[in-house]
Amino acid sequence: MVRREPSHLWMHLALIAFVLVTIYPVLWVLALAFSGQQSVGIIDLPADPSFFERLRAILPFPEHFSVKNFTEVWTEQSFGRWMLNSAVVSLLTTGLGVFLACTAAYAFSRFRFPGRNQGMLLFLVSQMFPGTLMLIPLFIIIVKWLGLGNTYFGLVIVYATTAIPFCVWMMKGYFDTIPIDIEESAVIDGASRQTIFFRIILPLAKPAIAITALFSFMTAWNEFILASVFMEAEANYTAPVGLRFFVGGFSAQWGYFAAGSVLVSLPVVLLFLYLQKYLISGLTAGSVK
Amino acid sequence: MSLKRWFSGIYILGLTVAVTVTLALSAWLFHGAERDQWLQYERRLAQVEANALADALSAAGPDEIGRILKAWQSSRPERQSAVVIAGMEMIGSAKSEDQAPRRLIRAEKPLYDLANQLRAARETNLSEGVVRKKLIVFDEQAKDAFVVTVPYLDKGEFAGVLQIRMRHVETDVSGTVSYAGAALWISIFLAAIVLAALLHARPEMPRDAPKIVALAAFLGLTLFYQSQRLETFAAADLESTRRVASAVADAAKQHDVKAVSPAIVSRWDTDQYQRPLGVIRTDGAVVGDARDKLFAERAKLLERSLWAVEALGLVLLLAYLLGYMRRLADTVRHHAAAYAYVAPAMVGMLVLVFFPFLYGITLAFTDTTLFNESLPFSERWVGLVNFFAILGDFNLFTRNADGVIWNYQNFYWTLMVTIVWTLTNVTVGVTLGFILALILNTDNLKGKAIYRVILILPWAIPNYITALVWRGMFHPQFGVINQILQLFGMQPVGWFDGVVSSFFTGLATNGWLSFPFMMVVILGALQSIPKDMYEAAEVEGATRWQRLRHITLPLLRPTLVPAIVLSVVWTFNMFNIIFLVSGGEPAGANEILITKAYKIAFENYQYAYAAAYSTVIFVILLVYGVFQTRVTKATESY
């Protein structure tokens, strides 16, 4: 035990170095968000800055602390409306995505039926479909044929289906680890398929469901290409589409962007950190035997 | 004999399904073909009007333009407007409120561009001696009306363009479908069933007799239906040609061609290259042979599709007759629960993933752009042209006195960048993730939980936000990274000006956001390796390196391989980072395939070319996937 102490020291040093690199961009965004101004620099540097002025310019702390960016992005810009759109779309996507993934994964895990292997392979292959190839046909199907442009539902069904393959894989991996004996004894006790699935399997698979839900939610919450194509009216923008507009044009409003980013990231980051105890078990359940 | 067995004995279900599918698909094809036919007829009428009017204008000379346009417009209600544009001027208009002649206003810039386009097209056609560029342009965006633009010639020279606008005419040439026929088909169908039933009921008849009756009934019904609809289709074509002929005759009367040259009439009914179709004679009569040939050409695709539908129906029927359908139905019934569970996800995937995918692939074989979307598929079909243009372009670099100049627009350059991008990113991600996971897996390490939470952060933050944040930090003038460089006495770097530095911005961003995934995956796998294996190895005297090499790595393999496969595919298609951080700067040198495809589609609006590009990307990934699977036999772990 004593022998190992020195090696812990360099481990801590390495970890601290990594932590600094990891956390710096986050602090940088926070500094801009609370700076109350729109420029991309943390402070305004004079023409010929000294060493300490430069050092000050990279320290991620705002010159004047202010919540002006947050209040303005919420009141003067339509950001609140966009956040609401994103929230509705993401929650609906999560519900639909989890339902579709659980049922399909359960069938792939528990039943042996003709087409099972082909179905799994198709799911795998679909992960390789380039997004740009799907974008134009999806636009034609959703907007032109189904008339679902500028609606929540159009985005929700596309997001839910694109998240299916990954979720199914993950759920199947987890279902595989649940002993089949449990189900067999339930069958002997006279339970139906539905009862087994909803009353026994789903409660046991909570960690994996949490991951699937998180993944579906993040798919919808973080997507902006499809959203920008489907949602043409400004009132229907989702948060990512809105955020891109702050820094997309010539007069970039970095302060609004930073404040908006903090608001958009906060729920997913908190969810993510809250669910991370499930994360490791959920991700590795299927692959490590 | 039970009713159920009796029904299955005469294949009533198979016959019904096969006939219904074939008739429904045929009807759908006919409906589409008739709609196309109607559209083409209306376009043809509009072309006749435009050609005739342009000829009348040329014959009368520039002073008469206003009078002729007004006379033309006022004589029919569907003629909505007509203008003549020459350079920056509108030299004539059918509407008095336009106050022609006058200079074009800013909103009329498209007219000016259109005139230039037609002038260039005409010059190309004349100089090459090959008719390659269209001389008649339809505004595909126009709703409820046809907006046609044709060249306006003055003394045989290109002087400008004439644009006319005609309202849709509501009447339909194709006429009503005869319902007497429908009654006939149904009676044939019923007769076939009765016959089959009679044959089935008599044991002395050969066993296959009902099958033969079913086949005969199917063929008779479907072929009869198709031939009837084809006749209607042909009659409608003849009728529309007659109407075009009468439109030509009307135009001849209105523009008083006898005074100019009667032969001019035959030049009005043309294709979009202003080549006469040769169907309408100078005296206004229809040339039978020429029309038949034209019609046969147009109907070719329809007829082929009909044969395909017929074959499909036949296959369906045979599947019933030979008992495959029964076996299929048994399978479905036997595994009903499984299929019920899979169905919702599968249906969603079919409609919103696999169908769009196939549609996209089909698009790759056309020349679809933003401007010709509404044309029927058969007119946009170009075969493998897009693929030849992408893969056959080896113009990768040029040499000059300064050395080699790379062509950044070339496919192979972009492919190379993409491969380098994927390899470096996955290497960085796996290496960092592995090192961090090994450190975090150390026993008794203090503050492990805090380190892990912070190190996971980049994964939790939406990647487009990460990308935009790093773009801000790499800002050449005010960016914090250049400030840090200057703090250490280095020169600021114009990050997005150089190929290598620009590539580095993407690598840094993606490295930052992708290592947590690998770290978490590897950490999970490390924790599942039993500790006693290491202890046993230590007792045996294995060094730290030997333990890593012979215990950790082999046991990580089942986890690492799928994670790396996934990560390669993700990085290969990592659109957000390249698109939002460097945007492919400088001059598109750092585009990866997927961002390049996006730009082709949504900045150049070359949908088909982009689809072909995306198809190539897919094939590359597919080959990689198959190769990877073969090499690692990773399939077991899925």
XYZ file of N, CA and C in Angstrom, chain A residues 1 3 8 11-12 14-16 18-19 21-26 28-29 40-41 45 51 54-55 57-58 99-100 103-104 106-107 111-114 119-120 122-138 140-142 144-145 157-158 161 164-166 169 172 193-194 197 218 222 224-225 240 243-244 247 254 257 261 264-265 268-269 272-273 276 279-280 283-284 286-288, chain B residues 331 335 337-339 341-342 344-346 348-349 351-357 359-361 363 373 432 436 439-440 442-446 451-462 464-465 468-473 475 478 480 483-484 486-487 512 515 517 520-521 524-525 527-528 538 558-559 566 569-570 573 575-576 579-580 594 597-598 601-602 607 611 614-615 617-618 621-622 625 637-638:
576
model
N 0.835 -1.212 0.000
C 0.000 0.000 0.000
C 0.862 1.251 0.000
N 3.814 1.513 -0.977
C 4.571 1.568 -2.226
C 3.810 2.365 -3.306
N 0.154 7.691 -7.157
C -1.096 8.442 -7.100
C -0.878 9.918 -7.360
N -0.750 10.602 -10.964
C -2.109 10.377 -11.488
C -2.975 11.617 -11.236
N -2.858 12.151 -10.025
C -3.640 13.352 -9.719
C -3.218 14.508 -10.620
N -1.955 14.373 -13.631
C -2.493 14.144 -14.982
C -3.988 14.446 -15.020
N -4.686 13.969 -14.006
C -6.138 14.196 -13.977
C -6.460 15.678 -13.883
N -5.688 16.392 -13.054
C -5.964 17.824 -12.903
C -5.724 18.543 -14.231
N -6.034 17.297 -17.204
C -7.174 16.975 -18.069
C -8.419 17.751 -17.652
N -8.610 17.826 -16.353
C -9.794 18.519 -15.846
C -9.760 19.989 -16.257
N -8.287 21.337 -18.908
C -8.607 21.442 -20.338
C -10.098 21.202 -20.557
N -10.640 20.251 -19.805
C -12.051 19.903 -19.998
C -12.970 21.040 -19.579
N -12.611 21.682 -18.480
C -13.566 22.604 -17.891
C -13.400 24.016 -18.436
N -12.242 24.295 -19.066
C -12.008 25.663 -19.510
C -13.093 26.186 -20.460
N -13.428 25.438 -21.542
C -14.469 25.960 -22.451
C -15.792 26.215 -21.742
N -16.082 25.378 -20.740
C -17.336 25.554 -20.013
C -17.309 26.872 -19.249
N -15.466 29.383 -19.920
C -15.413 30.459 -20.925
C -16.837 30.877 -21.313
N -17.685 29.874 -21.571
C -19.074 30.190 -21.935
C -19.773 30.895 -20.786
N -16.709 38.464 -28.402
C -16.224 37.104 -28.227
C -15.054 37.061 -27.237
N -14.448 38.248 -26.919
C -13.361 38.296 -25.957
C -13.923 38.465 -24.551
N -9.196 44.111 -24.838
C -7.761 44.334 -24.671
C -7.355 45.655 -25.303
N 1.676 41.807 -20.206
C 1.578 40.389 -19.876
C 0.365 40.120 -18.980
N -2.963 40.422 -20.716
C -3.223 39.201 -21.490
C -3.678 38.069 -20.584
N -2.981 37.968 -19.435
C -3.343 36.905 -18.505
C -4.794 37.087 -18.055
N -7.103 38.443 -19.763
C -8.006 38.177 -20.888
C -8.325 36.705 -21.060
N -7.433 35.835 -20.539
C -7.748 34.405 -20.700
C -8.384 33.816 -19.449
N -40.872 3.728 -26.118
C -41.864 2.686 -26.402
C -41.410 1.815 -27.572
N -41.024 2.454 -28.673
C -40.629 1.697 -29.865
C -39.396 0.845 -29.583
N -40.177 -2.298 -27.069
C -40.913 -3.412 -27.661
C -40.041 -4.170 -28.661
N -39.360 -3.427 -29.551
C -38.554 -4.094 -30.570
C -37.401 -4.858 -29.924
N -37.180 -6.077 -26.975
C -37.680 -7.255 -26.256
C -37.885 -8.416 -27.226
N -38.492 -8.123 -28.372
C -38.707 -9.177 -29.362
C -37.374 -9.730 -29.849
N -37.398 -13.549 -28.526
C -38.024 -14.448 -29.502
C -37.008 -14.870 -30.554
N -37.195 -16.064 -31.068
C -36.434 -16.495 -32.245
C -37.441 -16.599 -33.376
N -37.398 -15.668 -34.306
C -38.395 -15.698 -35.381
C -37.699 -15.446 -36.710
N -38.280 -15.937 -37.803
C -37.670 -15.709 -39.120
C -37.572 -14.212 -39.375
N -33.372 -8.385 -39.517
C -33.851 -7.145 -38.914
C -32.758 -6.449 -38.125
N -32.025 -7.229 -37.319
C -30.928 -6.656 -36.537
C -29.875 -6.058 -37.464
N -30.333 -4.959 -40.497
C -30.862 -3.737 -41.120
C -30.693 -2.549 -40.181
N -30.977 -2.780 -38.903
C -30.819 -1.703 -37.929
C -29.375 -1.227 -37.892
N -28.462 -2.217 -37.930
C -27.037 -1.881 -37.903
C -26.664 -1.064 -39.128
N -27.121 -1.544 -40.300
C -26.762 -0.874 -41.552
C -27.333 0.547 -41.592
N -28.537 0.713 -41.019
C -29.169 2.027 -41.108
C -28.360 3.088 -40.369
N -27.502 2.661 -39.438
C -26.650 3.624 -38.746
C -25.635 4.258 -39.687
N -25.423 3.598 -40.829
C -24.425 4.113 -41.764
C -25.039 5.015 -42.822
N -26.359 5.150 -42.828
C -26.978 6.008 -43.838
C -26.541 7.444 -43.590
N -25.921 8.080 -44.589
C -25.497 9.462 -44.376
C -26.714 10.380 -44.247
N -26.649 11.269 -43.270
C -27.768 12.163 -43.011
C -28.172 12.987 -44.217
N -27.187 13.387 -45.019
C -27.519 14.243 -46.161
C -28.347 13.498 -47.194
N -28.152 12.151 -47.248
C -28.923 11.370 -48.210
C -30.395 11.311 -47.788
N -30.623 11.326 -46.470
C -31.983 11.203 -45.964
C -32.716 12.545 -45.952
N -31.939 13.622 -45.912
C -32.519 14.929 -45.644
C -33.549 15.347 -46.702
N -33.184 15.228 -47.963
C -34.085 15.672 -49.032
C -35.329 14.788 -49.098
N -35.180 13.429 -49.122
C -36.391 12.601 -49.116
C -37.264 12.841 -47.883
N -36.643 12.987 -46.711
C -37.442 13.228 -45.509
C -38.217 14.528 -45.634
N -39.261 15.830 -48.372
C -40.363 15.602 -49.302
C -41.496 14.837 -48.616
N -41.135 13.786 -47.846
C -42.171 12.965 -47.207
C -42.909 13.759 -46.130
N -42.152 14.362 -45.224
C -42.775 15.003 -44.061
C -43.490 16.293 -44.459
N -43.896 17.768 -47.794
C -44.719 17.863 -49.000
C -45.849 16.842 -49.028
N -45.541 15.564 -48.637
C -46.575 14.535 -48.748
C -47.490 14.531 -47.532
N -41.745 12.274 -34.988
C -41.677 10.920 -35.567
C -40.326 10.688 -36.232
N -39.756 11.720 -36.835
C -38.444 11.534 -37.461
C -37.373 11.304 -36.392
N -37.725 7.777 -34.791
C -37.277 6.654 -35.614
C -35.769 6.676 -35.826
N -34.091 4.937 -33.003
C -34.442 3.539 -32.713
C -33.249 2.578 -32.734
N -32.463 2.525 -33.829
C -31.456 1.461 -33.888
C -30.527 1.434 -32.678
N -29.986 2.596 -32.323
C -29.066 2.640 -31.194
C -29.766 2.194 -29.908
N -30.415 -1.600 -29.832
C -29.179 -2.315 -29.502
C -28.929 -2.326 -28.014
N -31.585 -4.260 -26.105
C -31.457 -5.702 -26.311
C -30.307 -6.245 -25.479
N -47.988 -12.728 -21.979
C -46.833 -12.019 -22.531
C -46.805 -10.560 -22.085
N -47.992 -9.928 -22.199
C -48.071 -8.504 -21.868
C -47.714 -8.281 -20.401
N -44.036 -8.634 -19.897
C -43.285 -7.509 -20.453
C -43.433 -6.260 -19.591
N -31.896 13.509 -25.821
C -30.771 14.302 -26.320
C -30.777 14.376 -27.842
N -30.842 18.157 -29.131
C -29.589 18.679 -29.681
C -29.567 18.763 -31.199
N -30.195 20.029 -34.966
C -30.602 21.302 -35.563
C -30.714 21.300 -37.085
N -30.152 20.305 -37.780
C -30.235 20.357 -39.240
C -31.667 20.104 -39.706
N -31.908 24.882 -30.715
C -30.651 24.864 -31.483
C -30.694 25.772 -32.715
N -30.313 29.256 -31.509
C -28.953 29.557 -31.037
C -27.998 29.809 -32.191
N -28.140 29.007 -33.240
C -27.235 29.149 -34.369
C -27.381 30.523 -34.995
N -25.043 33.480 -33.627
C -23.649 33.643 -34.060
C -23.455 33.268 -35.516
N -22.367 37.071 -29.301
C -21.816 35.970 -28.498
C -22.419 35.937 -27.107
N -25.688 34.199 -27.362
C -25.403 32.794 -27.643
C -24.981 32.076 -26.363
N -26.898 29.175 -24.623
C -26.243 27.877 -24.513
C -26.337 27.338 -23.102
N -29.810 26.096 -22.562
C -30.110 24.862 -23.301
C -29.355 23.682 -22.703
N -28.097 23.919 -22.330
C -27.266 22.813 -21.850
C -27.659 22.368 -20.453
N -29.944 19.191 -20.004
C -29.340 17.925 -20.441
C -28.142 17.560 -19.593
N -27.344 18.548 -19.217
C -26.170 18.234 -18.408
C -26.607 17.686 -17.056
N -27.997 14.257 -17.499
C -26.898 13.358 -17.826
C -26.141 12.971 -16.564
N -25.811 13.973 -15.765
C -25.038 13.687 -14.564
C -25.871 12.882 -13.567
N -25.950 9.298 -14.796
C -24.699 8.680 -15.212
C -24.394 7.392 -14.454
N -25.438 4.951 -16.590
C -24.823 5.060 -17.910
C -23.859 3.906 -18.162
N -22.964 3.691 -17.182
C -21.918 2.701 -17.391
C -22.525 1.309 -17.500
N -24.451 0.999 -20.881
C -23.660 0.951 -22.107
C -22.878 -0.334 -22.252
N -22.434 -0.875 -21.114
C -21.529 -2.003 -21.221
C -22.225 -3.326 -20.981
N -24.419 -5.024 -22.620
C -24.564 -5.944 -23.727
C -23.244 -6.504 -24.213
N -22.157 -5.774 -24.002
C -20.946 -6.145 -24.694
C -19.986 -6.968 -23.830
N -20.020 -6.788 -22.530
C -19.088 -7.551 -21.699
C -19.780 -8.803 -21.189
N -46.144 -19.087 -40.569
C -45.011 -18.531 -39.846
C -45.444 -17.316 -39.036
N -45.411 -16.964 -34.977
C -44.571 -15.996 -34.267
C -45.308 -14.674 -34.078
N -46.657 -13.091 -31.667
C -46.248 -12.210 -30.559
C -44.987 -11.452 -30.931
N -43.998 -12.187 -31.455
C -42.729 -11.543 -31.809
C -42.948 -10.444 -32.825
N -43.719 -10.745 -33.873
C -43.925 -9.734 -34.924
C -44.711 -8.550 -34.376
N -44.494 -7.326 -31.419
C -43.578 -6.477 -30.666
C -42.641 -5.696 -31.587
N -42.233 -6.328 -32.673
C -41.277 -5.665 -33.569
C -41.974 -4.652 -34.471
N -44.189 -2.042 -34.487
C -44.209 -0.572 -34.442
C -42.878 0.048 -34.856
N -41.786 -0.483 -34.296
C -40.479 0.068 -34.638
C -40.160 -0.184 -36.105
N -40.506 -1.393 -36.582
C -40.159 -1.748 -37.952
C -40.922 -0.863 -38.946
N -42.088 2.143 -38.445
C -41.480 3.469 -38.383
C -40.188 3.530 -39.167
N -39.366 2.503 -38.972
C -38.077 2.478 -39.681
C -38.292 2.383 -41.188
N -40.847 3.408 -43.011
C -41.404 4.618 -43.619
C -40.424 5.786 -43.545
N -39.738 5.915 -42.413
C -38.946 7.135 -42.196
C -37.440 6.926 -42.264
N -36.998 5.692 -42.452
C -35.559 5.483 -42.617
C -35.265 4.776 -43.939
N -35.872 3.594 -44.113
C -35.493 2.826 -45.294
C -36.100 3.377 -46.575
N -37.352 3.812 -46.505
C -37.933 4.392 -47.725
C -37.206 5.668 -48.161
N -36.974 6.622 -47.245
C -36.216 7.810 -47.665
C -34.845 7.450 -48.210
N -34.246 6.415 -47.618
C -32.933 5.994 -48.085
C -33.008 5.547 -49.551
N -35.329 6.214 -51.681
C -35.717 7.375 -52.492
C -34.493 8.228 -52.817
N -33.648 8.399 -51.808
C -32.420 9.184 -52.001
C -31.507 8.534 -53.028
N -31.386 7.193 -52.938
C -30.550 6.473 -53.909
C -31.115 6.679 -55.316
N -32.817 9.140 -56.381
C -32.538 10.524 -56.762
C -31.135 10.661 -57.357
N -37.639 19.953 -60.011
C -38.225 18.956 -59.110
C -39.569 18.421 -59.579
N -6.890 8.866 -25.294
C -7.235 9.656 -24.109
C -8.177 8.878 -23.208
N -7.252 7.752 -19.364
C -8.067 8.261 -18.253
C -8.778 7.117 -17.536
N -6.389 5.340 -15.298
C -6.108 6.111 -14.080
C -7.306 6.043 -13.133
N -8.489 6.252 -13.673
C -9.679 6.288 -12.815
C -10.012 4.925 -12.231
N -7.873 3.046 -10.860
C -6.947 2.744 -9.777
C -7.701 2.631 -8.448
N -7.352 1.642 -7.674
C -7.998 1.488 -6.360
C -7.588 2.633 -5.444
N -8.478 3.010 -4.580
C -8.196 3.981 -3.515
C -7.798 5.354 -4.024
N -8.057 5.645 -5.273
C -7.729 6.987 -5.772
C -8.736 7.968 -5.181
N -8.209 9.040 -4.584
C -9.110 9.992 -3.917
C -9.790 10.901 -4.947
N -13.602 13.746 -10.280
C -12.891 13.743 -11.565
C -13.803 13.221 -12.670
N -14.503 12.118 -12.349
C -15.290 11.486 -13.399
C -16.432 12.396 -13.853
N -17.079 13.027 -12.897
C -18.181 13.914 -13.259
C -17.686 15.032 -14.173
N -16.550 15.631 -13.827
C -16.056 16.741 -14.659
C -15.625 16.225 -16.031
N -14.961 15.065 -16.045
C -14.459 14.561 -17.326
C -15.584 14.098 -18.242
N -16.753 13.815 -17.677
C -17.884 13.400 -18.513
C -18.578 14.611 -19.141
N -18.382 15.780 -18.542
C -19.080 16.994 -18.999
C -19.133 17.182 -20.521
N -18.002 17.059 -21.236
C -18.061 17.331 -22.680
C -19.079 16.468 -23.410
N -19.296 15.255 -22.887
C -20.267 14.368 -23.526
C -21.682 14.888 -23.294
N -21.890 15.493 -22.142
C -23.236 15.937 -21.777
C -23.648 17.197 -22.532
N -22.661 18.015 -22.893
C -23.006 19.281 -23.547
C -23.339 19.028 -25.016
N -24.428 19.602 -25.523
C -24.798 19.407 -26.926
C -23.627 19.738 -27.854
N -23.312 20.724 -30.905
C -23.284 21.929 -31.742
C -22.896 23.145 -30.914
N -23.257 23.119 -29.612
C -22.830 24.217 -28.743
C -21.313 24.161 -28.551
N -19.676 25.564 -31.629
C -19.728 27.022 -31.748
C -18.834 27.685 -30.694
N -18.754 27.077 -29.505
C -17.884 27.620 -28.459
C -16.422 27.581 -28.912
N -16.003 26.443 -29.457
C -14.613 26.340 -29.904
C -14.357 27.255 -31.080
N -15.364 27.446 -31.899
C -15.186 28.405 -32.988
C -14.883 29.790 -32.413
N -15.612 30.146 -31.347
C -15.361 31.423 -30.694
C -13.972 31.476 -30.079
N -13.545 30.366 -29.478
C -12.235 30.368 -28.820
C -11.095 30.411 -29.835
N -11.270 32.137 -32.501
C -11.407 33.387 -33.253
C -10.018 33.999 -33.477
N -9.913 37.874 -31.604
C -10.224 38.027 -30.185
C -10.256 36.690 -29.456
N -9.607 33.281 -27.467
C -8.821 33.109 -26.261
C -7.598 32.232 -26.522
N -4.840 34.323 -27.578
C -4.364 35.081 -26.418
C -3.380 34.246 -25.609
N -3.703 32.969 -25.454
C -2.810 32.089 -24.688
C -1.467 31.957 -25.407
N -0.088 34.106 -27.334
C 0.661 35.348 -27.187
C 1.192 35.502 -25.768
N 0.469 34.947 -24.820
C 0.927 34.993 -23.433
C 2.291 34.318 -23.311
N -11.955 16.890 -27.783
C -12.489 17.337 -26.496
C -13.839 16.695 -26.207
N -13.642 12.104 -26.120
C -12.937 11.167 -25.238
C -13.803 10.633 -24.092
N -16.806 9.480 -24.004
C -17.522 8.266 -24.398
C -16.611 7.053 -24.256
N -15.767 6.285 -20.588
C -16.830 5.621 -19.844
C -16.955 4.160 -20.258
N -16.889 3.922 -21.568
C -17.024 2.546 -22.054
C -15.883 1.685 -21.519
N -16.085 1.076 -17.746
C -17.083 0.060 -17.419
C -16.531 -1.339 -17.628
N -15.813 -1.503 -18.746
C -15.262 -2.818 -19.046
C -14.167 -3.174 -18.053
N -13.888 -2.287 -14.991
C -14.432 -2.625 -13.685
C -15.021 -4.022 -13.655
N -15.359 -4.535 -14.849
C -15.958 -5.869 -14.858
C -14.889 -6.967 -14.949
N 0.038 -11.363 -10.658
C 1.083 -10.738 -9.863
C 1.860 -11.807 -9.080
N -13.900 -7.261 -26.440
C -15.331 -7.320 -26.791
C -16.049 -5.982 -26.604
N -15.545 -5.154 -25.704
C -16.156 -3.838 -25.517
C -15.589 -2.833 -26.496
N -18.360 1.903 -33.868
C -19.374 2.946 -33.755
C -18.737 4.319 -33.874
N -17.745 5.241 -37.424
C -18.881 5.666 -38.243
C -19.347 7.061 -37.832
N -19.411 7.310 -36.531
C -19.842 8.626 -36.053
C -18.900 9.717 -36.530
N -19.043 10.615 -40.156
C -20.218 11.431 -40.472
C -20.386 12.604 -39.512
N -20.884 15.677 -38.820
C -21.231 16.879 -39.589
C -21.005 18.162 -38.791
N -21.534 18.178 -37.556
C -21.594 19.435 -36.794
C -20.245 20.092 -36.586
N -18.759 21.484 -39.917
C -19.650 22.517 -40.470
C -19.639 23.770 -39.607
N -19.604 23.599 -38.294
C -19.751 24.763 -37.425
C -18.419 25.349 -36.958
N -19.358 14.358 -45.777
C -20.751 14.629 -45.426
C -21.068 16.123 -45.497
N -21.342 17.061 -49.150
C -22.628 16.662 -49.724
C -23.716 17.659 -49.330
N -23.679 18.096 -48.066
C -24.679 19.066 -47.602
C -24.574 20.360 -48.403
N -25.969 20.071 -51.798
C -27.431 20.033 -51.820
C -28.045 21.382 -51.470
N -27.542 22.041 -50.418
C -28.277 23.192 -49.902
C -27.603 24.523 -50.163
N -29.559 18.665 -55.977
C -30.043 17.582 -55.128
C -29.523 16.223 -55.586
N -27.131 13.628 -53.738
C -27.605 12.282 -53.411
C -26.588 11.247 -53.872
N -23.755 11.294 -51.487
C -24.111 10.607 -50.251
C -24.132 9.100 -50.441
N -24.579 8.662 -51.630
C -24.586 7.225 -51.905
C -23.169 6.672 -51.858
N -20.734 7.875 -50.128
C -20.353 7.831 -48.709
C -20.887 6.565 -48.061
N -22.153 6.271 -48.358
C -22.776 5.084 -47.771
C -22.037 3.818 -48.186
N -18.862 3.386 -46.260
C -19.101 2.934 -44.892
C -19.522 1.469 -44.860
N -20.319 1.090 -45.857
C -20.782 -0.287 -45.913
C -19.605 -1.236 -46.111
N -17.796 -1.478 -43.002
C -18.509 -2.285 -42.019
C -18.331 -3.773 -42.274
N -20.976 -10.171 -30.517
C -21.293 -9.355 -29.344
C -22.505 -8.471 -29.536
N -23.072 -8.472 -30.741
C -24.261 -7.604 -30.912
C -25.470 -8.234 -30.262
